[in-house]
Short mmCIF file of C-alpha atoms in Angstrom, two decimals:
data_model
loop_
_atom_site.label_atom_id
_atom_site.label_comp_id
_atom_site.label_asym_id
_atom_site.label_seq_id
_atom_site.Cartn_x
_atom_site.Cartn_y
_atom_site.Cartn_z
CA MET A 1 0.00 0.00 0.00
CA ARG A 2 2.81 2.39 0.96
CA THR A 3 4.70 1.58 -2.27
CA SER A 4 1.70 2.17 -4.49
CA THR A 5 1.00 5.49 -2.75
CA MET A 6 4.55 6.69 -3.28
CA ARG A 7 4.35 5.70 -6.93
CA ALA A 8 1.19 7.73 -7.32
CA LEU A 9 2.69 10.75 -5.60
CA ALA A 10 6.01 10.60 -7.47
CA PRO A 11 5.02 12.78 -10.45
CA MET A 12 3.59 15.43 -8.11
CA LEU A 13 6.74 15.43 -5.94
CA LEU A 14 9.01 15.74 -8.98
CA ALA A 15 6.98 18.69 -10.26
CA LEU A 16 7.21 20.42 -6.88
CA LEU A 17 10.96 19.87 -6.73
CA ALA A 18 11.40 21.18 -10.25
CA GLY A 19 9.44 24.31 -9.38
CA ALA A 20 11.49 24.85 -6.24
CA CYS A 21 14.73 24.51 -8.21
CA ALA A 22 13.50 26.91 -10.88
CA SER A 23 12.68 29.59 -8.32
CA ALA A 24 15.67 29.07 -6.03
CA PRO A 25 18.35 31.73 -6.16
CA PRO A 26 21.68 30.80 -7.74
CA ARG A 27 23.99 29.33 -5.12
CA GLN A 28 26.86 27.78 -7.03
CA SER A 29 28.93 30.99 -7.15
CA THR A 30 29.91 33.73 -4.76
CA ILE A 31 30.69 37.36 -5.51
CA GLN A 32 34.30 38.49 -5.45
CA SER A 33 35.08 42.17 -5.11
CA TRP A 34 37.92 44.68 -4.98
CA VAL A 35 37.79 48.24 -3.61
CA THR A 36 39.85 51.42 -4.03
CA THR A 37 39.12 54.38 -1.77
CA GLY A 38 39.88 58.04 -2.31
CA ASP A 39 41.79 58.20 0.97
CA ARG A 40 44.09 55.38 -0.30
CA SER A 41 43.35 53.17 2.68
CA GLN A 42 42.38 50.49 0.14
CA LEU A 43 44.01 50.19 -3.27
CA MET A 44 42.30 47.56 -5.41
CA GLN A 45 42.04 45.52 -2.22
CA ALA A 46 40.26 42.17 -2.31
CA GLN A 47 37.20 41.93 -0.06
CA PRO A 48 35.62 38.91 1.66
CA ALA A 49 33.47 36.85 -0.69
CA LEU A 50 29.76 37.65 -0.71
CA ALA A 51 27.02 35.04 -0.79
CA TRP A 52 23.81 35.36 -2.76
CA SER A 53 20.60 35.95 -0.84
CA GLU A 54 17.24 34.36 -1.62
CA THR A 55 15.44 37.69 -1.89
CA ARG A 56 16.26 41.25 -2.80
CA ALA A 57 15.36 43.81 -0.17
CA ASP A 58 13.44 46.95 -0.96
CA GLY A 59 15.71 49.95 -1.36
CA PRO A 60 18.68 51.01 -3.49
CA ALA A 61 19.92 48.33 -5.89
CA VAL A 62 22.42 47.89 -8.69
CA VAL A 63 20.77 45.34 -10.97
CA VAL A 64 22.40 43.65 -13.95
CA ASP A 65 20.29 42.60 -16.94
CA PRO A 66 22.38 40.17 -19.04
CA ASN A 67 19.67 39.97 -21.70
CA GLN A 68 20.31 43.54 -22.92
CA THR A 69 23.67 43.53 -24.68
CA PHE A 70 25.62 46.33 -26.32
CA GLN A 71 29.16 46.70 -27.74
CA THR A 72 31.96 44.14 -27.64
CA MET A 73 35.06 45.38 -25.84
CA VAL A 74 38.57 45.70 -27.28
CA GLY A 75 39.94 46.77 -23.92
CA PHE A 76 41.60 49.37 -21.75
CA GLY A 77 45.11 50.75 -21.63
CA ALA A 78 47.39 53.71 -22.24
CA SER A 79 49.74 55.04 -24.91
CA VAL A 80 53.31 53.86 -25.32
CA THR A 81 54.61 57.30 -26.24
CA ASP A 82 58.25 57.94 -27.10
CA ALA A 83 58.68 59.24 -23.55
CA SER A 84 57.11 56.15 -21.98
CA ALA A 85 59.16 53.76 -24.11
CA TRP A 86 62.42 55.64 -23.49
CA LEU A 87 61.92 55.49 -19.73
CA ILE A 88 61.00 51.81 -19.79
CA GLN A 89 63.89 50.84 -22.07
CA THR A 90 66.68 53.09 -20.77
CA ARG A 91 65.88 54.05 -17.18
CA MET A 92 64.93 50.64 -15.79
CA THR A 93 66.96 47.52 -15.28
CA ALA A 94 65.96 44.43 -17.23
CA SER A 95 64.27 42.96 -14.16
CA GLN A 96 62.44 46.23 -13.38
CA ARG A 97 61.27 46.50 -16.98
CA ASP A 98 60.06 42.92 -17.11
CA ALA A 99 58.21 43.29 -13.80
CA LEU A 100 56.47 46.51 -14.86
CA LEU A 101 55.39 45.22 -18.27
CA HIS A 102 54.01 42.04 -16.72
CA GLU A 103 52.19 44.14 -14.14
CA LEU A 104 50.61 46.36 -16.78
CA PHE A 105 49.88 43.87 -19.54
CA GLY A 106 49.81 40.52 -17.70
CA ARG A 107 46.70 38.41 -17.20
CA ASP A 108 48.07 36.36 -14.30
CA GLY A 109 45.57 37.56 -11.71
CA GLU A 110 47.85 40.32 -10.45
CA GLY A 111 48.48 42.19 -13.72
CA LEU A 112 46.21 44.95 -14.96
CA GLY A 113 45.66 43.10 -18.22
CA PHE A 114 45.93 46.13 -20.52
CA SER A 115 44.77 44.94 -23.94
CA PHE A 116 44.71 48.21 -25.93
CA THR A 117 47.51 50.70 -26.56
CA ARG A 118 48.44 53.58 -28.86
CA VAL A 119 51.67 54.73 -30.49
CA THR A 120 52.53 57.96 -32.28
CA VAL A 121 53.60 57.88 -35.94
CA GLY A 122 56.58 60.19 -35.61
CA ALA A 123 56.97 62.66 -32.78
CA SER A 124 54.43 64.09 -30.37
CA ASP A 125 55.01 66.52 -27.52
CA PHE A 126 56.02 63.47 -25.47
CA SER A 127 59.09 62.80 -27.59
CA ARG A 128 62.61 63.92 -26.70
CA PHE A 129 62.93 65.62 -30.10
CA HIS A 130 60.71 66.33 -33.09
CA TYR A 131 60.97 63.98 -36.06
CA SER A 132 58.95 62.43 -38.87
CA LEU A 133 59.61 59.17 -40.68
CA ALA A 134 60.59 61.00 -43.88
CA ASP A 135 62.33 64.26 -43.05
CA GLN A 136 63.92 64.48 -46.52
CA ALA A 137 61.75 66.41 -48.98
CA ASP A 138 61.19 63.70 -51.57
CA PRO A 139 57.77 62.70 -52.95
CA THR A 140 59.14 59.20 -53.64
CA LEU A 141 59.79 58.82 -49.88
CA ALA A 142 63.25 57.42 -50.64
CA GLY A 143 64.43 58.34 -47.15
CA PHE A 144 61.47 56.83 -45.32
CA SER A 145 62.54 55.06 -42.12
CA THR A 146 60.99 53.91 -38.85
CA ALA A 147 64.45 53.89 -37.21
CA PRO A 148 63.47 56.51 -34.59
CA MET A 149 60.72 54.14 -33.37
CA GLU A 150 62.84 51.00 -33.57
CA ALA A 151 65.09 51.97 -30.67
CA GLU A 152 62.49 52.05 -27.87
CA VAL A 153 58.86 52.12 -29.01
CA PHE A 154 58.77 48.95 -31.09
CA PRO A 155 60.73 46.86 -28.55
CA THR A 156 58.30 47.95 -25.82
CA ILE A 157 55.26 46.99 -27.91
CA ARG A 158 56.84 43.65 -28.84
CA ALA A 159 57.51 42.91 -25.17
CA ALA A 160 53.91 43.79 -24.30
CA LEU A 161 52.65 41.55 -27.12
CA ALA A 162 54.76 38.68 -25.81
CA ILE A 163 52.99 39.07 -22.46
CA ASN A 164 49.52 39.65 -23.95
CA PRO A 165 49.33 38.39 -27.56
CA ASP A 166 45.79 39.78 -27.82
CA LEU A 167 46.99 43.36 -27.32
CA LYS A 168 45.47 45.69 -29.94
CA VAL A 169 47.58 48.58 -31.21
CA MET A 170 46.38 51.95 -32.47
CA ALA A 171 48.63 54.44 -34.28
CA SER A 172 48.16 58.20 -34.64
CA PRO A 173 50.33 60.79 -36.42
CA TRP A 174 50.70 64.22 -34.84
CA SER A 175 51.87 65.77 -38.11
CA ALA A 176 52.83 64.93 -41.65
CA PRO A 177 56.51 65.59 -42.47
CA GLY A 178 57.08 69.34 -42.51
CA TRP A 179 57.83 69.52 -46.24
CA MET A 180 54.34 68.18 -46.98
CA LYS A 181 52.69 71.09 -45.12
CA THR A 182 51.79 74.71 -45.73
CA THR A 183 54.18 75.83 -42.97
CA ASN A 184 57.09 73.68 -44.20
CA SER A 185 57.30 72.61 -40.56
CA MET A 186 55.88 69.90 -38.33
CA ILE A 187 54.53 72.72 -36.17
CA LYS A 188 51.23 74.25 -37.26
CA GLY A 189 49.92 74.30 -40.82
CA GLN A 190 47.90 72.00 -43.03
CA LEU A 191 48.68 69.14 -45.39
CA LYS A 192 49.09 70.37 -48.98
CA PRO A 193 46.22 68.88 -51.02
CA GLU A 194 48.55 68.01 -53.89
CA LEU A 195 50.47 65.72 -51.51
CA TYR A 196 47.48 63.76 -50.21
CA GLY A 197 48.52 60.77 -52.31
CA VAL A 198 52.10 60.93 -51.03
CA TYR A 199 50.88 61.08 -47.44
CA ALA A 200 48.63 58.06 -48.01
CA THR A 201 51.73 56.20 -49.20
CA TYR A 202 53.62 57.43 -46.10
CA LEU A 203 50.99 55.98 -43.74
CA THR A 204 50.76 52.77 -45.76
CA ARG A 205 54.52 52.34 -45.55
CA TYR A 206 54.44 52.96 -41.81
CA ILE A 207 51.97 50.13 -41.29
CA GLN A 208 54.02 47.80 -43.48
CA ALA A 209 57.30 48.74 -41.77
CA ALA A 210 55.83 48.40 -38.28
CA ARG A 211 54.43 44.98 -39.16
CA ALA A 212 57.87 43.92 -40.40
CA GLN A 213 59.18 44.97 -36.98
CA GLY A 214 56.65 42.74 -35.23
CA VAL A 215 54.22 45.55 -34.39
CA PRO A 216 50.71 45.27 -35.90
CA THR A 217 48.52 48.31 -36.47
CA ASP A 218 44.96 47.30 -35.70
CA TYR A 219 43.60 50.86 -35.80
CA LEU A 220 44.84 54.11 -37.35
CA SER A 221 43.53 57.61 -36.89
CA ILE A 222 44.74 59.84 -39.69
CA GLN A 223 45.46 62.84 -37.45
CA ASN A 224 45.67 63.49 -33.73
CA GLU A 225 43.50 66.47 -32.72
CA PRO A 226 42.90 67.85 -36.23
CA ASP A 227 41.13 70.97 -34.95
CA PHE A 228 44.21 72.21 -33.06
CA GLU A 229 47.55 73.72 -34.12
CA PRO A 230 49.96 73.57 -31.16
CA GLU A 231 52.47 76.39 -30.71
CA ASN A 232 55.55 74.32 -29.91
CA TYR A 233 55.11 70.69 -30.87
CA PRO A 234 53.95 68.76 -33.95
CA GLY A 235 50.36 69.25 -35.02
CA MET A 236 48.28 69.78 -38.13
CA ARG A 237 44.87 71.31 -38.73
CA TRP A 238 42.67 69.24 -40.98
CA GLY A 239 38.99 69.99 -41.51
CA PRO A 240 36.30 67.38 -42.14
CA GLU A 241 36.09 68.04 -45.88
CA GLY A 242 39.81 67.45 -46.33
CA ARG A 243 39.82 64.38 -44.09
CA ALA A 244 36.89 62.89 -45.99
CA ARG A 245 38.63 63.49 -49.32
CA PHE A 246 41.87 61.95 -48.05
CA ILE A 247 40.18 58.86 -46.61
CA GLY A 248 37.84 58.28 -49.55
CA GLN A 249 40.13 59.08 -52.45
CA ASN A 250 43.61 58.33 -51.11
CA LEU A 251 44.09 56.33 -47.93
CA GLY A 252 41.18 53.90 -48.26
CA PRO A 253 42.09 52.91 -51.83
CA ALA A 254 45.80 52.71 -50.87
CA PHE A 255 44.99 50.29 -48.06
CA GLN A 256 42.85 48.21 -50.40
CA ALA A 257 45.60 48.05 -53.00
CA ALA A 258 48.15 47.00 -50.39
CA GLY A 259 45.85 44.44 -48.73
CA ILE A 260 45.98 46.31 -45.41
CA GLN A 261 43.20 45.41 -42.95
CA THR A 262 43.90 48.24 -40.46
CA HIS A 263 40.70 49.97 -39.31
CA ILE A 264 40.59 53.71 -40.04
CA LEU A 265 39.27 55.97 -37.26
CA ASP A 266 38.25 59.60 -37.74
CA TRP A 267 38.43 62.61 -35.44
CA ASP A 268 40.68 61.58 -32.51
CA HIS A 269 39.76 64.82 -30.77
CA ASN A 270 37.44 66.28 -28.15
CA TRP A 271 33.80 65.70 -27.34
CA ASP A 272 32.88 69.34 -28.03
CA LYS A 273 32.68 69.18 -31.84
CA PRO A 274 30.65 66.12 -32.89
CA GLU A 275 29.80 67.94 -36.12
CA GLN A 276 33.37 67.24 -37.29
CA PRO A 277 33.18 63.43 -37.43
CA LEU A 278 29.56 63.70 -38.57
CA GLY A 279 30.82 65.76 -41.50
CA VAL A 280 33.30 63.05 -42.51
CA LEU A 281 30.71 60.29 -42.13
CA ALA A 282 28.29 62.28 -44.29
CA ASP A 283 30.66 61.81 -47.23
CA PRO A 284 29.44 58.77 -49.21
CA VAL A 285 32.89 58.02 -50.63
CA ALA A 286 34.77 58.23 -47.32
CA ARG A 287 32.17 56.58 -45.11
CA PRO A 288 32.73 52.94 -46.20
CA PHE A 289 36.43 53.26 -45.31
CA VAL A 290 35.81 54.70 -41.83
CA SER A 291 35.53 52.01 -39.18
CA GLY A 292 34.72 54.34 -36.30
CA VAL A 293 35.28 57.58 -34.41
CA ALA A 294 37.90 58.27 -31.72
CA TRP A 295 37.43 60.80 -28.91
CA HIS A 296 39.44 62.82 -26.34
CA CYS A 297 38.35 64.28 -23.01
CA TYR A 298 39.65 67.87 -23.06
CA GLY A 299 36.42 69.59 -24.09
CA GLY A 300 32.69 68.87 -24.23
CA ASP A 301 30.73 66.01 -22.71
CA VAL A 302 31.07 62.26 -23.08
CA SER A 303 27.51 62.07 -24.40
CA ALA A 304 28.84 63.28 -27.79
CA GLN A 305 30.05 59.72 -28.37
CA GLY A 306 26.50 58.45 -28.19
CA GLN A 307 25.21 61.27 -30.37
CA VAL A 308 27.48 60.31 -33.26
CA ARG A 309 26.95 56.60 -32.69
CA ASP A 310 23.16 57.06 -32.78
CA ALA A 311 23.54 58.71 -36.19
CA HIS A 312 25.85 55.94 -37.43
CA PRO A 313 25.19 52.77 -35.42
CA ASP A 314 27.37 50.74 -37.79
CA LYS A 315 30.50 52.71 -36.77
CA ASP A 316 32.63 51.85 -33.76
CA VAL A 317 33.37 54.22 -30.88
CA PHE A 318 36.78 54.48 -29.20
CA PHE A 319 38.00 56.75 -26.45
CA THR A 320 41.68 57.32 -27.20
CA GLU A 321 43.20 60.05 -25.03
CA CYS A 322 42.93 61.75 -21.66
CA SER A 323 45.71 62.76 -19.30
CA GLY A 324 45.86 63.25 -15.60
CA GLY A 325 48.09 66.06 -14.38
CA GLU A 326 49.01 68.50 -11.71
CA TRP A 327 46.00 70.66 -12.57
CA ALA A 328 44.09 67.94 -10.67
CA PRO A 329 46.64 66.58 -8.17
CA GLY A 330 44.18 65.29 -5.57
CA PHE A 331 44.08 61.50 -5.58
CA SER A 332 40.42 61.23 -4.56
CA ASP A 333 39.01 63.83 -6.95
CA SER A 334 40.82 62.59 -10.03
CA LEU A 335 40.18 58.93 -9.12
CA MET A 336 36.45 59.63 -8.97
CA TRP A 337 36.41 61.72 -12.17
CA THR A 338 38.37 59.14 -14.15
CA ALA A 339 36.23 56.24 -12.97
CA LYS A 340 32.92 58.05 -13.55
CA THR A 341 33.75 59.77 -16.83
CA LEU A 342 36.18 57.50 -18.65
CA ILE A 343 35.41 54.01 -17.36
CA VAL A 344 31.67 54.23 -16.71
CA GLY A 345 30.77 57.19 -18.91
CA SER A 346 32.80 56.39 -22.00
CA THR A 347 31.84 52.72 -22.12
CA THR A 348 28.18 53.53 -21.44
CA GLN A 349 28.47 55.86 -24.44
CA TRP A 350 29.56 52.93 -26.61
CA ALA A 351 33.38 53.01 -26.39
CA ARG A 352 34.87 49.64 -27.33
CA GLY A 353 38.32 50.71 -26.17
CA VAL A 354 39.41 53.28 -23.59
CA LEU A 355 42.92 54.77 -23.38
CA MET A 356 44.76 57.11 -21.08
CA TRP A 357 47.56 59.20 -22.58
CA ASN A 358 51.12 58.43 -21.38
CA LEU A 359 51.63 54.95 -19.97
CA ALA A 360 54.63 56.26 -18.01
CA LEU A 361 56.35 59.59 -17.33
CA ASP A 362 59.19 60.54 -15.02
CA GLU A 363 59.31 62.50 -11.78
CA SER A 364 59.42 65.79 -13.77
CA TYR A 365 56.38 64.92 -15.96
CA GLY A 366 58.53 64.14 -18.97
CA PRO A 367 60.56 63.83 -21.01
CA HIS A 368 58.77 66.07 -23.48
CA ALA A 369 59.59 68.56 -26.23
CA GLY A 370 56.97 71.30 -25.95
CA GLY A 371 53.37 70.85 -24.95
CA CYS A 372 52.23 69.71 -21.53
CA GLY A 373 54.68 70.34 -18.71
CA ASP A 374 52.64 68.85 -15.88
CA CYS A 375 50.94 65.78 -17.37
CA ARG A 376 50.90 62.61 -15.30
CA GLY A 377 51.50 59.09 -16.56
CA VAL A 378 49.50 56.08 -15.48
CA VAL A 379 52.69 55.25 -13.60
CA THR A 380 55.65 57.44 -12.70
CA ILE A 381 59.12 56.00 -13.29
CA ASP A 382 61.94 57.58 -11.32
CA SER A 383 64.52 58.27 -14.01
CA ARG A 384 67.35 57.89 -11.46
CA THR A 385 66.38 54.58 -9.89
CA GLY A 386 63.68 53.00 -12.06
CA ALA A 387 61.30 52.88 -9.08
CA VAL A 388 57.59 52.88 -9.99
CA THR A 389 54.79 54.96 -8.46
CA ARG A 390 51.25 53.90 -9.30
CA ASN A 391 49.01 56.90 -9.84
CA GLN A 392 45.27 57.31 -9.46
CA GLU A 393 44.67 56.50 -13.13
CA TYR A 394 46.40 53.15 -12.59
CA TYR A 395 43.72 52.16 -10.09
CA ALA A 396 40.75 53.63 -11.97
CA PHE A 397 41.72 51.78 -15.15
CA GLY A 398 42.81 48.65 -13.29
CA HIS A 399 39.32 48.25 -11.88
CA ALA A 400 38.18 47.69 -15.47
CA SER A 401 41.15 46.24 -17.37
CA ARG A 402 41.93 43.54 -14.81
CA PHE A 403 38.40 42.11 -14.86
CA VAL A 404 36.81 43.00 -18.22
CA ARG A 405 38.29 40.66 -20.80
CA GLN A 406 38.75 41.40 -24.47
CA GLY A 407 35.60 40.24 -26.21
CA ALA A 408 33.38 41.04 -23.22
CA ARG A 409 29.93 42.44 -23.97
CA ARG A 410 28.60 45.44 -22.15
CA VAL A 411 25.17 44.66 -20.70
CA ALA A 412 22.43 46.75 -19.14
CA VAL A 413 22.66 47.76 -15.49
CA THR A 414 20.54 50.09 -13.39
CA ALA A 415 21.90 52.04 -10.44
CA PRO A 416 20.25 54.25 -7.82
CA GLU A 417 20.85 57.97 -7.53
CA GLY A 418 24.33 58.67 -6.15
CA LEU A 419 25.97 55.60 -7.72
CA GLN A 420 27.33 55.06 -11.22
CA ALA A 421 27.74 51.58 -12.65
CA VAL A 422 28.67 49.68 -15.80
CA ALA A 423 28.44 45.92 -16.35
CA PHE A 424 30.00 43.39 -18.69
CA ILE A 425 29.76 39.68 -19.49
CA ASN A 426 33.13 38.14 -20.31
CA PRO A 427 33.54 35.51 -23.04
CA ASP A 428 33.53 32.78 -20.37
CA GLY A 429 30.17 34.01 -19.06
CA SER A 430 31.54 35.62 -15.90
CA ARG A 431 30.19 39.02 -14.88
CA ALA A 432 32.24 42.14 -14.11
CA VAL A 433 30.44 45.15 -12.63
CA LEU A 434 32.15 48.42 -11.70
CA VAL A 435 30.36 50.70 -9.24
CA VAL A 436 31.43 54.21 -8.21
CA ASN A 437 30.32 55.88 -4.99
CA ASP A 438 31.26 59.56 -5.19
CA ALA A 439 29.35 60.46 -2.02
CA ALA A 440 31.04 61.65 1.16
CA THR A 441 29.37 58.85 3.10
CA ALA A 442 29.23 55.08 2.79
CA THR A 443 26.40 53.78 0.61
CA ALA A 444 24.59 50.46 1.10
CA PHE A 445 22.72 48.75 -1.72
CA ASP A 446 21.70 45.40 -3.11
CA LEU A 447 23.75 44.02 -5.97
CA GLY A 448 21.51 41.81 -8.05
CA GLU A 449 20.98 39.72 -11.15
CA GLY A 450 17.61 38.12 -11.77
CA ASP A 451 16.10 37.10 -8.44
CA ALA A 452 19.47 36.84 -6.71
CA ALA A 453 20.98 39.62 -4.65
CA ALA A 454 23.74 40.39 -2.18
CA ARG A 455 23.93 43.25 0.29
CA VAL A 456 26.90 45.59 -0.31
CA SER A 457 28.25 48.70 1.37
CA LEU A 458 30.75 50.92 -0.42
CA PRO A 459 32.99 53.33 1.52
CA PRO A 460 32.76 57.04 0.74
CA ARG A 461 34.56 58.24 -2.37
CA SER A 462 35.35 54.77 -3.61
CA LEU A 463 35.02 52.44 -6.55
CA ALA A 464 34.61 48.70 -6.59
CA THR A 465 34.61 45.88 -9.10
CA PHE A 466 32.37 42.87 -8.46
CA THR A 467 32.74 39.60 -10.33
CA TRP A 468 30.83 36.33 -10.33
CA ALA A 469 30.38 33.30 -12.53
CA ALA A 470 27.34 32.85 -14.71
CA LEU A 471 24.49 32.10 -12.34
CA ILE A 472 23.22 28.52 -12.24
CA SER A 473 20.25 27.56 -10.10
CA LYS A 474 20.35 24.67 -7.67
#
């Protein structure tokens, strides 16, 4: 009798168990987290693991929605300028250099995992002297040479690639060779229209020469800050009509003829003039050759990225330059601004890659030849000893680059007033959520996905990264 009763009840019991499992909160993973505070009492410090709760309490909550997906990430990083490479190659011992590059580009759990970087094609203000790759006035480019970059820049990129083979490299010229310009100088002026074809060959040859040196060029912007003519370092003004003509009639066809797959980016300048890249993308001949738009932080609002992307949803967005400096020396203030504006803001406004300016500068904010005299690197290298100081940008970027893998997808996340957040799903399904608390007091909230939640409290003026595996119910 008992056996027959159990047999009769079995289907009902199985259904009840299945329903309980379907509604039970995920329990197979815990939440790991790391915190950096503005007072420096915690610097990317690991926190005790958090367990999921069965219910989410009423009140403030940061909630991830993995079903709403956005852009795929290339990564985070900083530029290997001439100054950065010179310091790394000549002012550090071999062991110091190896340790720093592994720390910045390594994926070993302790490294920052930088997977995106930028180099200058020829000199910038953060070079020890001004040079191009073809200083001899010759339209055949007989004297073309990447030798000035082969001493320090290329070896640094090759070493970074050996540590992280997935590293993506962007290149940007600050100026065409002086003889190609209206000023006959690398300082100020514009590219002579009759030499557009020669300049397209110049950039094509750079990509080929760099590749022969073991340095790929995944992305190229045709001009750094084309709406600015610096007084004392290389620069070149180039309006949208001229850029569109150059890309559509010269550079794009030159790349096609040479079989070059490098993605062309326009603008590479501030948020305050979205009409400039919109002007280039309005050109029907240039537009097919333009992969995306690159942005800087020195004017305007980050929302300009979204404005241009909304108009051209088939074009990528990259954030490619911002520098910390002694105009904002406070650790807490610049940590908060960088995290909110560049990590959360720029990626929320569609950036696939996010870059700081100099990877490394010395104790005197150099070396440099003109330009910024108080810019700060992601790290500071003491030119006398090789000792490394990790600056606030190191921690703001590390909270993203160490946990958001290349190929991650940004997903939707909601956050209460007073908190900023951005969320990603890595290729292995793990979640990475960065939350910024800019308030002067600690803030408590629920961190949730689906029906699961965990109670969190963030210290004042702090940022945290939370990670967990893809949630699986009991």
